[in-house]
Amino acid sequence: MSSNVLVVLETKGAGWHRMSFEALAAGQKLANELGMSCAGVVMGDNAAIAPLAAELAKKKLNCVWAVGDSLLAQYTADGWVAALQQLIVETKPKFVVLPHTYQVRDFAPALATRMGEVLIGDVTAIEVPDGQSGPLFVRQWMQGKLNAEYRHRSEGGVCFLSVQAGSFRADAVKDGVSEVKTFAPKLDAAKIRTKPGEPYREAAQTVDLSTAAVIVSVGRGIGEQDNLKLVEDLATALGAELAASRPICDAGWLPMERQVGSSGQTVAPKLYLAVGISGAIQHLVGMKGAKTVVAINKDADAPIFEIADIGVVGDLFEVVPALTKAIRG
Amino acid sequence: MKIVVAVKQVPERDAVVRVAADGRSVDESDLAWTMNEPDAYALEEALQLKERAGAGEVVVLCAGPERVQSTLREALAKGADRAVHVVTPEDGDNALMCRDTLDVARLLADAVKGEAPDLVLTGLQSDDLGAGQTGVVMAELLGVPHATLVLQVELAGNGIKVKRELEDGWMQHVEMPLPALLTIQSGGNRLRYATLMGIKKARQKEMRESPAASAAKRVDEVLKVSPPTRVKKTEMLTGSADEIAAKLVEKLRFEVKVL
Amino acid sequence: MVVAFDELKVSMHLAEPAAFPVAEKVLLAAAIVASLGVFAWRLAPIARNVLRSKKDTDFSLRPVGARVWKFFWEVLCQAKVIKQRPLPGLAHAFVFWGFLAFALVTLNHIAVGFGLGFLQYAGMFGTFYVVFAAVWALLVAVSIAGLFVRRFVVRPQWLGAEVSVESGVIAALIFLLMATYLAALFVADGSGAALGLWWVHTLVLLVFLPIIPGTKHLHLVLSPLTVFLKRPEFSQLPKLEGDEDFGLVAGKDLTQLIALQAYSCVECGRCTEHCPASTTGKVLNPKEIVLGVRSYLNENGPGSEVVLLDGAQPALSMEAAFECTTCGACEFQCPVGVQHLPILIGLRRGAVNTGAWEDKYGTKLFLALEKQGNSLGMSSAERDKFIAKQEFPIFDGSQEYCLWLGCMGSYDPKGREIVSDFARVMRALGTQFGVLKKEKCTGDPARRLGNDLLFGDLAEQGLKAFAAAGVKKIVTICPHCVRTMATDWLEYGVAPEIEHHSEFMARHAHLLPQQNGGSIVYHDPCYLGRYQDVYDEPRAVVATAGELVEAERHRERSFCCGAGGGLAFLGEETGDRVSHVRAKELIATGARTIGTACPFCNSMFRDALGAVGGDAPPQLLDIAQLAARGLAMQANDGKPNGN
């Protein structure tokens, strides 16, 4: 029984990559609005994927494909492309939905190319207008300055799309009952050309704020060195790196390598939380690349609010502990 | 060691982008153009590989209309040895939209085949459309192994060993034989600035033009381009400390997506 | 005191030895030839090093009048020598003037040896001259003795850690010359004493002459020439010529003027004394840079391929070259005409234009200028938002002035305040102005750091933008922008007329209301004061806002804030912070307010006051803010406004 929408989920270790169920939600929505059926795919070696496939079978799907082979025990682009191509040829879906993860970016374009298609990647919204023209997929251009609506054109081909993190909510996945089907791809070890090593973490020798995804930064508003504990707790709760504006490092309260600014590090995190920082230009030039800036300062006129996305005019000694508690709770 | 670096010329980051008259592309009339930043990192990696090896050739490649030659010259000024310009006839508002990733990758792959390099480098994604696919598609068309999000490259025997970035701060080494293609992550190296000496030397270097072999085509189509409805404004949160904290957590979880 | 003329004649008579026999004359002639010979032999390689150096392409003898004036004022009147170090300067001036006064004496002295003495001491002129020379001999003797004591006993640090033996020798020789002259007034003609004194005097002369080349006393010969030939403009940088010219990369790039100046350096150390880098513990020492060039030429000759920076000479290090704020205090006061800025910036050009300078912050600055067109790397959208918020009119060709915001005025919060206040002043005065829709950096930091590629691109783009917009007059809050557009851009074209906002406001000072603002200490920015001679206009504005107070080092002696030369954009300083040193000096005046006229100075002092200002630091305000404050008060009928 073939399904029109195939959702390729991604595993991480013994569990799921956090975006897998977002992609599943997107796939279910697309199938639902088009009146099509939806199937899920999990890939890896047979022993590892069995429990995951069973879990997936408890969702509202036509079926779950367990694509297993020993050569799929570790991810390689060659392995994934070959296996998925065979599955697609066999099951003939109209749409293949993937989460836009690092891994998908590594193999999905090659898979699409092999099938004469182009991946519509990093989709932020799916719209199914009335009529026969097919669904529209929205992507961002020019770093979010524009939205572009794409439609898959080729007749009889497969439409590949990957969805952006957070664009669809994992908790929107509908439960149900479906069956697990195994698919054994025919893979040739000689055709797997890359040899991946084990993932590792680098020893944190020096502080490299430039790669941090979340940064909590403290400025003169903190008052005294002893008060730093408040901000450190917040950083820990957020899983963030701690940074500071120059006066804090000058005073020796934090090491110089945590300084963000024109004479310190330049950072571009997803979230920059500026606590008690006024926003002098020397500091701004170091963090203006942040995707989202949240500023907490008691001075409503502080220049930091000009560039902040979310601002809180308040006493940081009240707001910060409350925030830490809310994150943990 | 011969390295081909494929670069793209994109509108300047801060450019005010307006939608074209037909509502399906970007109005190019007032735009200033520059080299795509991730490609600048790819170029830097290539130059450093050549410097480390002590010998070799770095060829920079770009597909596009006449205007991309300024970007190729910039690459030559920064140290590339030769430039290849695949000339696409489309210009104006259509240039960005006539060809999709597959089409452009075909043009580039054909030029690469002509060069027969050991390594092909390109940036992870482009600053304008940000699909991040051209490199991987090229690898598939060329039939060579590839790796993405590469931070460091090391020669290892007859092949290479690369360090690539995984999510959440994890890293991974991957080995593969040459020839291969790598897409380079930004920030791995420190970029170099263009020097007067570089520009003067660039004038003596070869820039070869070769017309695009095929006419433009697309597998998907872009129906509409528009500015997002939400305009960026500072959202001020009010209330008691606990209320603010709760609102902030909600935003961090669902809008900023860091929790 | 009246002395009988006859007695005067007798006691003011310079004793001459009896006529020499031929043998002695021959000996004398031989000695003179030998002395001249050694002098020439020692001078020759120096002359060769200078003449064989690359020609200065931007050299022109005109305007000759200006050169003659400089020669008169700086060499003959010793103006710079005296002004910057009054007491030792005056002593030196006496020695110099004494030298000139002694011209005839010396000539006559030698002539006497050949029986050809021409000064008739009996006559009116002769008598006058003997007295004249005697007075000078006394002044010189006292002065040289004083200078000797200063150098060898007092030991000021600017003269260097090591004691200069050669200086001692020269001082002794000069003293001996004067002593022998004075002594000859008290002995009889033809006496043995007269003969002895004559020969000692002669030997001193003959020994002195050959000593000159190869020591810093070469300035006796060279410095009048150096002052006459020096570049007419302050910090005048030559255009790079041809495809192989990247600045001062190696010896072959050193020009004749630079070589001449390197050999003229008198090692007085005044440049070092005034240098903000040297006085805050950094490696850079302007005197050592000049002497480093001299040593380089002595070791490698002109036309050498040996790279100048980092290896050739210890003082010529990359680190030192990039510690310069280009404040110009060195070049401005050099009494022998050494122009340090073209040398330092020339060295930077050689390093940057060839990519030899690899600095994290420098590269970041250049890339920001390349990509975003401003030194701060900010998005131009931020400037658009600011202009919209302040409701600045856009320049459309109909307004009188184009208000140039600059990088600081466009993006720095304090710079924006200053520009906004100046706009208020202009509006209050009814002046029509507009701002350009888009601005790119004038290229000042690129220029001072030696990046000619970037600077050229920005200059050309800027000139085009002004032409396209039809701008006739520009006014701006930043002295760096003024200097760069009015002077540095000339290499690429002529910019519209441009003035600094202090000049504009000074013209309208009578329309600015008087305030009782308390004491205000005005800090002269390097790029407004030394670079453009604008000292009085900002003071006129300050005077309307309160009571003007001067810092110890003010006007052309003003001490840099530390931001210039691109240094505001390069990471951490070593040693003491220049801005802190100056801030302390300004605070020490006890003034209630520090008045600035440059957004960079303002930015530096804002940080510095945070660190050294204590609990109640003085207020920091730009002159535009001072003027706007007065206008606001006036609008509120003298009551301070709500802020």
mmCIF file with all atom_site columns, N, CA and C in Angstrom, chain B residues 3-46:
data_model
loop_
_atom_site.group_PDB
_atom_site.id
_atom_site.type_symbol
_atom_site.label_atom_id
_atom_site.label_alt_id
_atom_site.label_comp_id
_atom_site.label_asym_id
_atom_site.label_entity_id
_atom_site.label_seq_id
_atom_site.pdbx_PDB_ins_code
_atom_site.Cartn_x
_atom_site.Cartn_y
_atom_site.Cartn_z
_atom_site.occupancy
_atom_site.B_iso_or_equiv
_atom_site.pdbx_formal_charge
_atom_site.auth_seq_id
_atom_site.auth_comp_id
_atom_site.auth_asym_id
_atom_site.auth_atom_id
_atom_site.pdbx_PDB_model_num
ATOM 1   N N  . ILE B 1 3  ? 42.623 22.981 -6.817  1.00 0.00 ? 3  ILE B N  1
ATOM 2   C CA . ILE B 1 3  ? 41.359 23.169 -6.108  1.00 0.00 ? 3  ILE B CA 1
ATOM 3   C C  . ILE B 1 3  ? 40.482 24.121 -6.909  1.00 0.00 ? 3  ILE B C  1
ATOM 4   N N  . VAL B 1 4  ? 39.241 23.764 -7.113  1.00 0.00 ? 4  VAL B N  1
ATOM 5   C CA . VAL B 1 4  ? 38.288 24.686 -7.737  1.00 0.00 ? 4  VAL B CA 1
ATOM 6   C C  . VAL B 1 4  ? 37.370 25.201 -6.638  1.00 0.00 ? 4  VAL B C  1
ATOM 7   N N  . VAL B 1 5  ? 37.209 26.522 -6.563  1.00 0.00 ? 5  VAL B N  1
ATOM 8   C CA . VAL B 1 5  ? 36.293 27.104 -5.594  1.00 0.00 ? 5  VAL B CA 1
ATOM 9   C C  . VAL B 1 5  ? 35.133 27.716 -6.361  1.00 0.00 ? 5  VAL B C  1
ATOM 10  N N  . ALA B 1 6  ? 33.934 27.235 -6.076  1.00 0.00 ? 6  ALA B N  1
ATOM 11  C CA . ALA B 1 6  ? 32.758 27.793 -6.758  1.00 0.00 ? 6  ALA B CA 1
ATOM 12  C C  . ALA B 1 6  ? 32.172 28.873 -5.875  1.00 0.00 ? 6  ALA B C  1
ATOM 13  N N  . VAL B 1 7  ? 32.069 30.084 -6.406  1.00 0.00 ? 7  VAL B N  1
ATOM 14  C CA . VAL B 1 7  ? 31.537 31.196 -5.618  1.00 0.00 ? 7  VAL B CA 1
ATOM 15  C C  . VAL B 1 7  ? 30.297 31.766 -6.282  1.00 0.00 ? 7  VAL B C  1
ATOM 16  N N  . LYS B 1 8  ? 29.535 32.475 -5.464  1.00 0.00 ? 8  LYS B N  1
ATOM 17  C CA . LYS B 1 8  ? 28.338 33.130 -5.988  1.00 0.00 ? 8  LYS B CA 1
ATOM 18  C C  . LYS B 1 8  ? 28.397 34.613 -5.659  1.00 0.00 ? 8  LYS B C  1
ATOM 19  N N  . GLN B 1 9  ? 27.888 35.414 -6.589  1.00 0.00 ? 9  GLN B N  1
ATOM 20  C CA . GLN B 1 9  ? 27.789 36.845 -6.308  1.00 0.00 ? 9  GLN B CA 1
ATOM 21  C C  . GLN B 1 9  ? 26.364 37.122 -5.849  1.00 0.00 ? 9  GLN B C  1
ATOM 22  N N  . VAL B 1 10 ? 26.267 37.749 -4.705  1.00 0.00 ? 10 VAL B N  1
ATOM 23  C CA . VAL B 1 10 ? 24.933 37.987 -4.124  1.00 0.00 ? 10 VAL B CA 1
ATOM 24  C C  . VAL B 1 10 ? 24.755 39.474 -3.825  1.00 0.00 ? 10 VAL B C  1
ATOM 25  N N  . PRO B 1 11 ? 23.506 39.924 -3.620  1.00 0.00 ? 11 PRO B N  1
ATOM 26  C CA . PRO B 1 11 ? 23.318 41.327 -3.246  1.00 0.00 ? 11 PRO B CA 1
ATOM 27  C C  . PRO B 1 11 ? 23.958 41.577 -1.883  1.00 0.00 ? 11 PRO B C  1
ATOM 28  N N  . GLU B 1 12 ? 24.449 42.797 -1.682  1.00 0.00 ? 12 GLU B N  1
ATOM 29  C CA . GLU B 1 12 ? 25.062 43.158 -0.402  1.00 0.00 ? 12 GLU B CA 1
ATOM 30  C C  . GLU B 1 12 ? 24.087 42.908 0.734   1.00 0.00 ? 12 GLU B C  1
ATOM 31  N N  . ARG B 1 13 ? 24.629 42.444 1.853   1.00 0.00 ? 13 ARG B N  1
ATOM 32  C CA . ARG B 1 13 ? 23.790 42.039 2.986   1.00 0.00 ? 13 ARG B CA 1
ATOM 33  C C  . ARG B 1 13 ? 22.792 43.092 3.436   1.00 0.00 ? 13 ARG B C  1
ATOM 34  N N  . ASP B 1 14 ? 23.242 44.332 3.499   1.00 0.00 ? 14 ASP B N  1
ATOM 35  C CA . ASP B 1 14 ? 22.372 45.381 4.035   1.00 0.00 ? 14 ASP B CA 1
ATOM 36  C C  . ASP B 1 14 ? 21.493 46.003 2.983   1.00 0.00 ? 14 ASP B C  1
ATOM 37  N N  . ALA B 1 15 ? 21.564 45.497 1.770   1.00 0.00 ? 15 ALA B N  1
ATOM 38  C CA . ALA B 1 15 ? 20.804 46.117 0.692   1.00 0.00 ? 15 ALA B CA 1
ATOM 39  C C  . ALA B 1 15 ? 19.321 46.102 1.029   1.00 0.00 ? 15 ALA B C  1
ATOM 40  N N  . VAL B 1 16 ? 18.667 47.192 0.689   1.00 0.00 ? 16 VAL B N  1
ATOM 41  C CA . VAL B 1 16 ? 17.217 47.228 0.846   1.00 0.00 ? 16 VAL B CA 1
ATOM 42  C C  . VAL B 1 16 ? 16.667 46.499 -0.366  1.00 0.00 ? 16 VAL B C  1
ATOM 43  N N  . VAL B 1 17 ? 16.043 45.342 -0.127  1.00 0.00 ? 17 VAL B N  1
ATOM 44  C CA . VAL B 1 17 ? 15.568 44.565 -1.277  1.00 0.00 ? 17 VAL B CA 1
ATOM 45  C C  . VAL B 1 17 ? 14.097 44.856 -1.541  1.00 0.00 ? 17 VAL B C  1
ATOM 46  N N  . ARG B 1 18 ? 13.838 45.159 -2.793  1.00 0.00 ? 18 ARG B N  1
ATOM 47  C CA . ARG B 1 18 ? 12.449 45.419 -3.174  1.00 0.00 ? 18 ARG B CA 1
ATOM 48  C C  . ARG B 1 18 ? 11.983 44.306 -4.094  1.00 0.00 ? 18 ARG B C  1
ATOM 49  N N  . VAL B 1 19 ? 10.697 44.041 -4.026  1.00 0.00 ? 19 VAL B N  1
ATOM 50  C CA . VAL B 1 19 ? 10.132 43.001 -4.884  1.00 0.00 ? 19 VAL B CA 1
ATOM 51  C C  . VAL B 1 19 ? 10.035 43.562 -6.297  1.00 0.00 ? 19 VAL B C  1
ATOM 52  N N  . ALA B 1 20 ? 10.344 42.722 -7.278  1.00 0.00 ? 20 ALA B N  1
ATOM 53  C CA . ALA B 1 20 ? 10.279 43.164 -8.670  1.00 0.00 ? 20 ALA B CA 1
ATOM 54  C C  . ALA B 1 20 ? 8.842  43.439 -9.078  1.00 0.00 ? 20 ALA B C  1
ATOM 55  N N  . ALA B 1 21 ? 8.689  44.107 -10.197 1.00 0.00 ? 21 ALA B N  1
ATOM 56  C CA . ALA B 1 21 ? 7.352  44.511 -10.668 1.00 0.00 ? 21 ALA B CA 1
ATOM 57  C C  . ALA B 1 21 ? 6.409  43.325 -10.852 1.00 0.00 ? 21 ALA B C  1
ATOM 58  N N  . ASP B 1 22 ? 6.956  42.194 -11.293 1.00 0.00 ? 22 ASP B N  1
ATOM 59  C CA . ASP B 1 22 ? 6.066  41.051 -11.541 1.00 0.00 ? 22 ASP B CA 1
ATOM 60  C C  . ASP B 1 22 ? 5.748  40.282 -10.260 1.00 0.00 ? 22 ASP B C  1
ATOM 61  N N  . GLY B 1 23 ? 6.278  40.738 -9.153  1.00 0.00 ? 23 GLY B N  1
ATOM 62  C CA . GLY B 1 23 ? 5.955  40.099 -7.880  1.00 0.00 ? 23 GLY B CA 1
ATOM 63  C C  . GLY B 1 23 ? 6.555  38.725 -7.702  1.00 0.00 ? 23 GLY B C  1
ATOM 64  N N  . ARG B 1 24 ? 7.466  38.331 -8.609  1.00 0.00 ? 24 ARG B N  1
ATOM 65  C CA . ARG B 1 24 ? 7.991  36.970 -8.524  1.00 0.00 ? 24 ARG B CA 1
ATOM 66  C C  . ARG B 1 24 ? 9.502  36.929 -8.328  1.00 0.00 ? 24 ARG B C  1
ATOM 67  N N  . SER B 1 25 ? 10.097 38.097 -8.226  1.00 0.00 ? 25 SER B N  1
ATOM 68  C CA . SER B 1 25 ? 11.542 38.099 -8.047  1.00 0.00 ? 25 SER B CA 1
ATOM 69  C C  . SER B 1 25 ? 11.956 39.361 -7.308  1.00 0.00 ? 25 SER B C  1
ATOM 70  N N  . VAL B 1 26 ? 13.231 39.642 -7.320  1.00 0.00 ? 26 VAL B N  1
ATOM 71  C CA . VAL B 1 26 ? 13.766 40.795 -6.607  1.00 0.00 ? 26 VAL B CA 1
ATOM 72  C C  . VAL B 1 26 ? 14.156 41.871 -7.616  1.00 0.00 ? 26 VAL B C  1
ATOM 73  N N  . ASP B 1 27 ? 13.848 43.100 -7.315  1.00 0.00 ? 27 ASP B N  1
ATOM 74  C CA . ASP B 1 27 ? 14.213 44.228 -8.167  1.00 0.00 ? 27 ASP B CA 1
ATOM 75  C C  . ASP B 1 27 ? 15.716 44.464 -8.053  1.00 0.00 ? 27 ASP B C  1
ATOM 76  N N  . GLU B 1 28 ? 16.448 44.222 -9.146  1.00 0.00 ? 28 GLU B N  1
ATOM 77  C CA . GLU B 1 28 ? 17.909 44.313 -9.064  1.00 0.00 ? 28 GLU B CA 1
ATOM 78  C C  . GLU B 1 28 ? 18.450 45.702 -9.358  1.00 0.00 ? 28 GLU B C  1
ATOM 79  N N  . SER B 1 29 ? 17.570 46.649 -9.665  1.00 0.00 ? 29 SER B N  1
ATOM 80  C CA . SER B 1 29 ? 18.093 47.911 -10.202 1.00 0.00 ? 29 SER B CA 1
ATOM 81  C C  . SER B 1 29 ? 19.004 48.665 -9.248  1.00 0.00 ? 29 SER B C  1
ATOM 82  N N  . ASP B 1 30 ? 18.715 48.686 -7.981  1.00 0.00 ? 30 ASP B N  1
ATOM 83  C CA . ASP B 1 30 ? 19.534 49.497 -7.068  1.00 0.00 ? 30 ASP B CA 1
ATOM 84  C C  . ASP B 1 30 ? 20.527 48.689 -6.254  1.00 0.00 ? 30 ASP B C  1
ATOM 85  N N  . LEU B 1 31 ? 20.691 47.439 -6.600  1.00 0.00 ? 31 LEU B N  1
ATOM 86  C CA . LEU B 1 31 ? 21.471 46.577 -5.726  1.00 0.00 ? 31 LEU B CA 1
ATOM 87  C C  . LEU B 1 31 ? 22.971 46.724 -5.932  1.00 0.00 ? 31 LEU B C  1
ATOM 88  N N  . ALA B 1 32 ? 23.699 46.594 -4.837  1.00 0.00 ? 32 ALA B N  1
ATOM 89  C CA . ALA B 1 32 ? 25.156 46.503 -4.925  1.00 0.00 ? 32 ALA B CA 1
ATOM 90  C C  . ALA B 1 32 ? 25.494 45.040 -4.685  1.00 0.00 ? 32 ALA B C  1
ATOM 91  N N  . TRP B 1 33 ? 26.499 44.539 -5.394  1.00 0.00 ? 33 TRP B N  1
ATOM 92  C CA . TRP B 1 33 ? 26.780 43.109 -5.356  1.00 0.00 ? 33 TRP B CA 1
ATOM 93  C C  . TRP B 1 33 ? 28.099 42.820 -4.667  1.00 0.00 ? 33 TRP B C  1
ATOM 94  N N  . THR B 1 34 ? 28.182 41.642 -4.089  1.00 0.00 ? 34 THR B N  1
ATOM 95  C CA . THR B 1 34 ? 29.401 41.271 -3.389  1.00 0.00 ? 34 THR B CA 1
ATOM 96  C C  . THR B 1 34 ? 29.547 39.747 -3.388  1.00 0.00 ? 34 THR B C  1
ATOM 97  N N  . MET B 1 35 ? 30.719 39.260 -2.952  1.00 0.00 ? 35 MET B N  1
ATOM 98  C CA . MET B 1 35 ? 30.896 37.803 -2.913  1.00 0.00 ? 35 MET B CA 1
ATOM 99  C C  . MET B 1 35 ? 30.120 37.235 -1.727  1.00 0.00 ? 35 MET B C  1
ATOM 100 N N  . ASN B 1 36 ? 29.441 36.135 -1.955  1.00 0.00 ? 36 ASN B N  1
ATOM 101 C CA . ASN B 1 36 ? 28.721 35.439 -0.899  1.00 0.00 ? 36 ASN B CA 1
ATOM 102 C C  . ASN B 1 36 ? 29.699 35.101 0.230   1.00 0.00 ? 36 ASN B C  1
ATOM 103 N N  . GLU B 1 37 ? 29.344 35.468 1.459   1.00 0.00 ? 37 GLU B N  1
ATOM 104 C CA . GLU B 1 37 ? 30.319 35.315 2.536   1.00 0.00 ? 37 GLU B CA 1
ATOM 105 C C  . GLU B 1 37 ? 30.769 33.888 2.803   1.00 0.00 ? 37 GLU B C  1
ATOM 106 N N  . PRO B 1 38 ? 29.872 32.893 2.859   1.00 0.00 ? 38 PRO B N  1
ATOM 107 C CA . PRO B 1 38 ? 30.381 31.527 3.048   1.00 0.00 ? 38 PRO B CA 1
ATOM 108 C C  . PRO B 1 38 ? 31.337 31.104 1.936   1.00 0.00 ? 38 PRO B C  1
ATOM 109 N N  . ASP B 1 39 ? 31.136 31.597 0.713   1.00 0.00 ? 39 ASP B N  1
ATOM 110 C CA . ASP B 1 39 ? 32.070 31.270 -0.363  1.00 0.00 ? 39 ASP B CA 1
ATOM 111 C C  . ASP B 1 39 ? 33.422 31.917 -0.112  1.00 0.00 ? 39 ASP B C  1
ATOM 112 N N  . ALA B 1 40 ? 33.411 33.097 0.535   1.00 0.00 ? 40 ALA B N  1
ATOM 113 C CA . ALA B 1 40 ? 34.680 33.750 0.879   1.00 0.00 ? 40 ALA B CA 1
ATOM 114 C C  . ALA B 1 40 ? 35.469 32.857 1.835   1.00 0.00 ? 40 ALA B C  1
ATOM 115 N N  . TYR B 1 41 ? 34.762 32.167 2.723   1.00 0.00 ? 41 TYR B N  1
ATOM 116 C CA . TYR B 1 41 ? 35.440 31.241 3.628   1.00 0.00 ? 41 TYR B CA 1
ATOM 117 C C  . TYR B 1 41 ? 35.955 30.022 2.885   1.00 0.00 ? 41 TYR B C  1
ATOM 118 N N  . ALA B 1 42 ? 35.197 29.597 1.857   1.00 0.00 ? 42 ALA B N  1
ATOM 119 C CA . ALA B 1 42 ? 35.665 28.465 1.044   1.00 0.00 ? 42 ALA B CA 1
ATOM 120 C C  . ALA B 1 42 ? 36.937 28.864 0.309   1.00 0.00 ? 42 ALA B C  1
ATOM 121 N N  . LEU B 1 43 ? 36.939 30.077 -0.220  1.00 0.00 ? 43 LEU B N  1
ATOM 122 C CA . LEU B 1 43 ? 38.122 30.567 -0.926  1.00 0.00 ? 43 LEU B CA 1
ATOM 123 C C  . LEU B 1 43 ? 39.311 30.628 0.021   1.00 0.00 ? 43 LEU B C  1
ATOM 124 N N  . GLU B 1 44 ? 39.071 31.129 1.226   1.00 0.00 ? 44 GLU B N  1
ATOM 125 C CA . GLU B 1 44 ? 40.126 31.235 2.220   1.00 0.00 ? 44 GLU B CA 1
ATOM 126 C C  . GLU B 1 44 ? 40.698 29.862 2.549   1.00 0.00 ? 44 GLU B C  1
ATOM 127 N N  . GLU B 1 45 ? 39.817 28.858 2.684   1.00 0.00 ? 45 GLU B N  1
ATOM 128 C CA . GLU B 1 45 ? 40.280 27.503 2.985   1.00 0.00 ? 45 GLU B CA 1
ATOM 129 C C  . GLU B 1 45 ? 41.145 26.990 1.841   1.00 0.00 ? 45 GLU B C  1
ATOM 130 N N  . ALA B 1 46 ? 40.707 27.257 0.616   1.00 0.00 ? 46 ALA B N  1
ATOM 131 C CA . ALA B 1 46 ? 41.477 26.797 -0.548  1.00 0.00 ? 46 ALA B CA 1
ATOM 132 C C  . ALA B 1 46 ? 42.855 27.453 -0.568  1.00 0.00 ? 46 ALA B C  1
#
